[in-house]
mmCIF file of C-alpha atoms in Angstrom:
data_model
loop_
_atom_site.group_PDB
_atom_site.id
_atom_site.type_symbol
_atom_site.label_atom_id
_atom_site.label_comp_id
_atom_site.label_asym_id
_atom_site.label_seq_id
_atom_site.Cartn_x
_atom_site.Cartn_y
_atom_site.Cartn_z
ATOM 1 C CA UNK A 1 -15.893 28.048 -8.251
ATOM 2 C CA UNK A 2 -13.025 26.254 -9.924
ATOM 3 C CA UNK A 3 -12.557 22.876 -10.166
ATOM 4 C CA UNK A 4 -8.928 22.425 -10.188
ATOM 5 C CA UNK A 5 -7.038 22.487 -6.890
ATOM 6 C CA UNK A 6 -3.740 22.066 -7.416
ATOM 7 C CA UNK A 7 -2.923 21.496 -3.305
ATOM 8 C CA UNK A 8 -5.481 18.580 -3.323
ATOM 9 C CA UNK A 9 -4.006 16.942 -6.503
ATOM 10 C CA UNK A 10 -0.221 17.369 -4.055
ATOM 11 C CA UNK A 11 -1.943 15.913 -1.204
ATOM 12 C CA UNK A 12 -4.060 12.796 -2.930
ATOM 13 C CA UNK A 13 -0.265 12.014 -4.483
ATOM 14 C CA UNK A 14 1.911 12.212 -1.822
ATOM 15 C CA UNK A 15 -1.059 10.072 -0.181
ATOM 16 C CA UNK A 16 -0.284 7.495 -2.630
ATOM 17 C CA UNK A 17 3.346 7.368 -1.650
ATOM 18 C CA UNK A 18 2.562 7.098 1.974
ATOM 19 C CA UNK A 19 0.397 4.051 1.343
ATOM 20 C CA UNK A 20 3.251 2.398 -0.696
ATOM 21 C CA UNK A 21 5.542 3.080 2.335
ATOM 22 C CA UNK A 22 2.867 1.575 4.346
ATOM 23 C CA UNK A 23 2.660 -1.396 1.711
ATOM 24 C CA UNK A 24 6.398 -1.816 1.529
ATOM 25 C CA UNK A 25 6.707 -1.693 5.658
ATOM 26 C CA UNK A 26 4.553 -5.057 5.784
ATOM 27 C CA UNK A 27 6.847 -6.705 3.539
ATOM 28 C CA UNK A 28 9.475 -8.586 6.034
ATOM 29 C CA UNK A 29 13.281 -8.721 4.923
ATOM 30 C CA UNK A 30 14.163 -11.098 7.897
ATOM 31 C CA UNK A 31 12.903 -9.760 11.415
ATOM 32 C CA UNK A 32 9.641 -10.139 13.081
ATOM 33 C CA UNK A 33 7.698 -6.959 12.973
ATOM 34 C CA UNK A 34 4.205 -6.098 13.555
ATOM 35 C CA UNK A 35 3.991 -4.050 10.295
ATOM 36 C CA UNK A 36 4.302 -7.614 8.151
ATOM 37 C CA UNK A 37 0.325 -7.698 9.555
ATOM 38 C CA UNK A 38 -0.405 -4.460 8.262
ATOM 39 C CA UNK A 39 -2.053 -5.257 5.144
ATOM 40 C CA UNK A 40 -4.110 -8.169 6.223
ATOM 41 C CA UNK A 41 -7.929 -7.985 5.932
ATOM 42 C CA UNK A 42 -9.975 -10.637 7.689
ATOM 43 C CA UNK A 43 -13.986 -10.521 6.776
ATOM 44 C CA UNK A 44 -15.376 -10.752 9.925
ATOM 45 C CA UNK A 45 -19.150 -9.416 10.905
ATOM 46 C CA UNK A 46 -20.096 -9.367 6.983
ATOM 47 C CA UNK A 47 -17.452 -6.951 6.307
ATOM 48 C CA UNK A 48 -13.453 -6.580 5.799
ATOM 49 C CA UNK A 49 -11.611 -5.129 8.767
ATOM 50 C CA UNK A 50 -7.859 -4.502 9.583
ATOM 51 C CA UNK A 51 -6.174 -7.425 11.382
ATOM 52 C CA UNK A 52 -5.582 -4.952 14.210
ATOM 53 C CA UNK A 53 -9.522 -4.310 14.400
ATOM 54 C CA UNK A 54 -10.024 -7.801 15.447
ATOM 55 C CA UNK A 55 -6.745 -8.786 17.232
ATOM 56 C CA UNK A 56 -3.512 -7.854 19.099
ATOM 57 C CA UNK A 57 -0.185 -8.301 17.178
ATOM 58 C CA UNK A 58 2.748 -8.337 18.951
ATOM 59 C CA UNK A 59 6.422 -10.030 18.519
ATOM 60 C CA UNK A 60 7.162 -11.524 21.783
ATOM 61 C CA UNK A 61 10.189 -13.319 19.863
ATOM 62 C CA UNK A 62 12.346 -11.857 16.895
ATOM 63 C CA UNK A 63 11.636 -14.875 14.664
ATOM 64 C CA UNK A 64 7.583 -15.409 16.026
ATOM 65 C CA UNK A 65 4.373 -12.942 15.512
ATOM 66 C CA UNK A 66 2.011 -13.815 18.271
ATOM 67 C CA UNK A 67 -2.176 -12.387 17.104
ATOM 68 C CA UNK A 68 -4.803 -12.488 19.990
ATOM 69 C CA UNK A 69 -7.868 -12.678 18.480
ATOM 70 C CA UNK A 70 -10.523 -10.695 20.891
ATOM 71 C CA UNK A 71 -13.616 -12.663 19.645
ATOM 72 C CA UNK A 72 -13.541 -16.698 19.839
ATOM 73 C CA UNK A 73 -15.812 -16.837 16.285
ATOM 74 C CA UNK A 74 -13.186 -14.888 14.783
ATOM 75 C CA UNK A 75 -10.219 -16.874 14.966
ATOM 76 C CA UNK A 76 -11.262 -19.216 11.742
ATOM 77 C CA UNK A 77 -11.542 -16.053 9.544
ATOM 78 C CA UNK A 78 -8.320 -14.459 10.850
ATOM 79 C CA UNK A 79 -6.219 -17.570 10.191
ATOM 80 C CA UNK A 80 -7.651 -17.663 6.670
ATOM 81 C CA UNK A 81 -7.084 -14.010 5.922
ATOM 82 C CA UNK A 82 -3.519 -14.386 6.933
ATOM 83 C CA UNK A 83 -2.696 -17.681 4.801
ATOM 84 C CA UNK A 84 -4.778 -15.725 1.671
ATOM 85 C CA UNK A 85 -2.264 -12.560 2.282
ATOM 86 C CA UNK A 86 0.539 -13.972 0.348
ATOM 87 C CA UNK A 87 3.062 -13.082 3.031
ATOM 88 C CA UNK A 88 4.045 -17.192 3.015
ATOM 89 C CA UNK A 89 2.716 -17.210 6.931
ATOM 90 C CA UNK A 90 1.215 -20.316 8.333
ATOM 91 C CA UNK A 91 -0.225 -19.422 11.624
ATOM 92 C CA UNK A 92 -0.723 -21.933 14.286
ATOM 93 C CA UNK A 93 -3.579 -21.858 16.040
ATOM 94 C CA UNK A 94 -3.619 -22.289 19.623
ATOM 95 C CA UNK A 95 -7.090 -21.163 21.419
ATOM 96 C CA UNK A 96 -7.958 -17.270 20.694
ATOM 97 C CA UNK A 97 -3.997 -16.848 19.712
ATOM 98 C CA UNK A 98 -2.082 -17.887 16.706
ATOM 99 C CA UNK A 99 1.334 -17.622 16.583
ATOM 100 C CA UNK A 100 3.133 -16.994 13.076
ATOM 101 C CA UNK A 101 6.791 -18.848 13.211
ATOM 102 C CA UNK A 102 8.491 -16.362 10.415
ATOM 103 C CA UNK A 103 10.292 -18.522 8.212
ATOM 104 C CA UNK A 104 13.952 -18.301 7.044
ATOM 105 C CA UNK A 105 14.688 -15.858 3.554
ATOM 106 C CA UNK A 106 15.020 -18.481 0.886
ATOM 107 C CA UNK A 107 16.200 -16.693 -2.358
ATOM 108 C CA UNK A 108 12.379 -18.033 -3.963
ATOM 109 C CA UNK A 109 10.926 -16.252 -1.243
ATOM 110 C CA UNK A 110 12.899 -12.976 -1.460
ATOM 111 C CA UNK A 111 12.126 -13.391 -5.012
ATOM 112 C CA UNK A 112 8.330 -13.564 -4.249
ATOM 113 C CA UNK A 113 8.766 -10.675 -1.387
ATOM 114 C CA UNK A 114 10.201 -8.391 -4.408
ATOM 115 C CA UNK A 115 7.713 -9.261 -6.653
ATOM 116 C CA UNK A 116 5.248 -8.339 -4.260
ATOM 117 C CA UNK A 117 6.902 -4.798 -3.565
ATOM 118 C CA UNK A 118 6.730 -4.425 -7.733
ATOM 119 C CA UNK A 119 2.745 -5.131 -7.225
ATOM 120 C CA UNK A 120 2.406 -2.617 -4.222
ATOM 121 C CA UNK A 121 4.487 -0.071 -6.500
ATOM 122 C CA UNK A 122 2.272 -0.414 -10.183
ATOM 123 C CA UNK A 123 -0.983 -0.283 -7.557
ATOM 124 C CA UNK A 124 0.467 2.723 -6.199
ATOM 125 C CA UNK A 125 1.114 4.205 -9.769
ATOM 126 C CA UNK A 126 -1.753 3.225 -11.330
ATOM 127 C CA UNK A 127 -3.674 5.520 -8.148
ATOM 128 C CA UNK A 128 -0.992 8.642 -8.972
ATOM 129 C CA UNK A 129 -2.088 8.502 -12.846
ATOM 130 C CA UNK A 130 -5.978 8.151 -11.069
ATOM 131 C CA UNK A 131 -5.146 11.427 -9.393
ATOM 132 C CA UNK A 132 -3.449 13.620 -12.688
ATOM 133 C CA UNK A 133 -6.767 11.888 -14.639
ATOM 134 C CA UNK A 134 -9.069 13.989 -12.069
ATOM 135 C CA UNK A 135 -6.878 16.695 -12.478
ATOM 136 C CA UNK A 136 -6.932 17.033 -15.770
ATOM 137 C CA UNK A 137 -10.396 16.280 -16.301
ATOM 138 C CA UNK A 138 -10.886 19.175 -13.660
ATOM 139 C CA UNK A 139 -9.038 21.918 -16.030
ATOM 140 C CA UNK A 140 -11.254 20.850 -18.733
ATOM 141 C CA UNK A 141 -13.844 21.578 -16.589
ATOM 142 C CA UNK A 142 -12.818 25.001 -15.514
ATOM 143 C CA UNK A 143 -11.912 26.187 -19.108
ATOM 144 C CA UNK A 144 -15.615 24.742 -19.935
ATOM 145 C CA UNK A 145 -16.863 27.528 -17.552
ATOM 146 C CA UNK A 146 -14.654 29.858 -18.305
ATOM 147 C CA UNK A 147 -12.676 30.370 -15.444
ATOM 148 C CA UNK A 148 -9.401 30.443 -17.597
ATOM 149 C CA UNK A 149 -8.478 29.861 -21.380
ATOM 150 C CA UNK A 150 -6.815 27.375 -23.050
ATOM 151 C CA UNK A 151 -2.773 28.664 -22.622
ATOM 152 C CA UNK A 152 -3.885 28.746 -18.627
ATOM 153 C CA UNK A 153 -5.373 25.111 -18.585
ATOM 154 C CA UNK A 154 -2.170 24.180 -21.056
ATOM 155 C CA UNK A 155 0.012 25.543 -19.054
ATOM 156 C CA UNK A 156 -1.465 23.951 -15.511
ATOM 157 C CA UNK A 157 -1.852 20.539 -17.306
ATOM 158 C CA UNK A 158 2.348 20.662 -17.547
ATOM 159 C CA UNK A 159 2.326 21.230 -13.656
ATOM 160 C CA UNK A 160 0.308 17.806 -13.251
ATOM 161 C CA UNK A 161 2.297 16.579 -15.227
ATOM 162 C CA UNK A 162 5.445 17.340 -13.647
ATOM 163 C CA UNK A 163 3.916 16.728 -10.245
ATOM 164 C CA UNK A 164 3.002 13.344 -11.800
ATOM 165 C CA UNK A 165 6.059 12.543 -13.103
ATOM 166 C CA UNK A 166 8.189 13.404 -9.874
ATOM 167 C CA UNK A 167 5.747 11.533 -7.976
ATOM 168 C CA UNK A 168 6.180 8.248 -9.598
ATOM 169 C CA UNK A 169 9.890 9.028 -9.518
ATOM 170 C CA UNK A 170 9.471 8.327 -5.939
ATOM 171 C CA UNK A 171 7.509 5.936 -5.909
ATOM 172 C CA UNK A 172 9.851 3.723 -8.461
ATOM 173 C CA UNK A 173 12.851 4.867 -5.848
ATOM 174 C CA UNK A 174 10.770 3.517 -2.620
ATOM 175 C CA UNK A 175 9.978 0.666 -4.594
ATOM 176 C CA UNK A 176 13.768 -0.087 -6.084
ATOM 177 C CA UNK A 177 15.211 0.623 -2.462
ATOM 178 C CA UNK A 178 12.756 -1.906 -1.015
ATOM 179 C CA UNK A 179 13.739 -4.521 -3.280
ATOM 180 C CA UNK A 180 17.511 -4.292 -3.143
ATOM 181 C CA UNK A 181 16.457 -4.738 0.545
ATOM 182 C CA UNK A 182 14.848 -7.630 0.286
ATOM 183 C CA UNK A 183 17.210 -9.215 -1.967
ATOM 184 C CA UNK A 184 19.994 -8.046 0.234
ATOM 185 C CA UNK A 185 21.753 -6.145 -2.080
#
């Protein structure tokens, strides 16, 4: 059986742009949203869970995040997780809740915020280039075993490559569009 399958190579891509829309979504550009949580882990139970495993996040307020933490002994670990995220929160705590004033858009933090989005967007490239690796390590395999000669794997290694390249063309336009967001271009 071959080795190379060019569908999964489309899927495990476009999978990487999906998580940098996912990535980008979390990043606020003025409004309170429950998507800034997205990308917060808290270690609770001797593992690393989504904030929305532990808690409720909800925006009663368009300039407030309000998390209620279902489990008393997890409050400590939430409000650490969200200070670590590097989202410049500072919850308050108040019982099993903590509420997340969302600051005003300096410039230094819209700075930060698209700084951030350039992180989220090499991460996401650096998983695409993961995915043509397989790839081509899976035509090497197949013309190995002879399933198909060199001008076949030559020629399929230009399709990953092309698939590659248009896929980080997205990703850099995702990325570019989020930060002339943020910077409110």
């Amino acid at each position: 059986m071959a080795a190379y399958d060019k569908t999964d190579l489309e899927r495990r891509m476009a999978g990487a742009v999906e998580a940098l829309k996912g990535d980008l979504g979390g990043l606020r550009t003025g409004r309170a949203s429950t998507a800034l949580l997205d990308p917060v882990m808290v270690t609770v139970y001797g593992s690393a869970m989504p904030l929305n495993q532990v808690a409720t996040v909800s925006a009663p307020e368009p300039r407030m995040l309000s998390v209620q933490v279902w489990d008393k002994s997890n409050v400590g670990p939430t409000d650490k997780a969200i200070r670590s995220a590097g989202l410049g929160l500072n919850p308050i705590v108040d019982g099993q809740t903590l509420r997340l004033p969302i600051p005003d858009l300096t410039e230094e933090r819209r700075k930060e915020l698209a700084k951030l989005a350039g992180q989220y967007a090499e991460k996401a490239r650096i998983a695409v280039r993961n995915v043509r690796r397989d790839g081509m390590d899976s035509l090497k395999v197949d013309e190995k075993k002879g399933v198909f000669g060199e001008d076949e794997r030559k020629r399929h290694e230009v399709e990953v490559q092309k698939l590659t390249d248009a896929t980080i063309a997205d990703l850099d336009a995702t990325a570019t569009a989020k930060e002339k967001e943020i910077m409110g271009k």
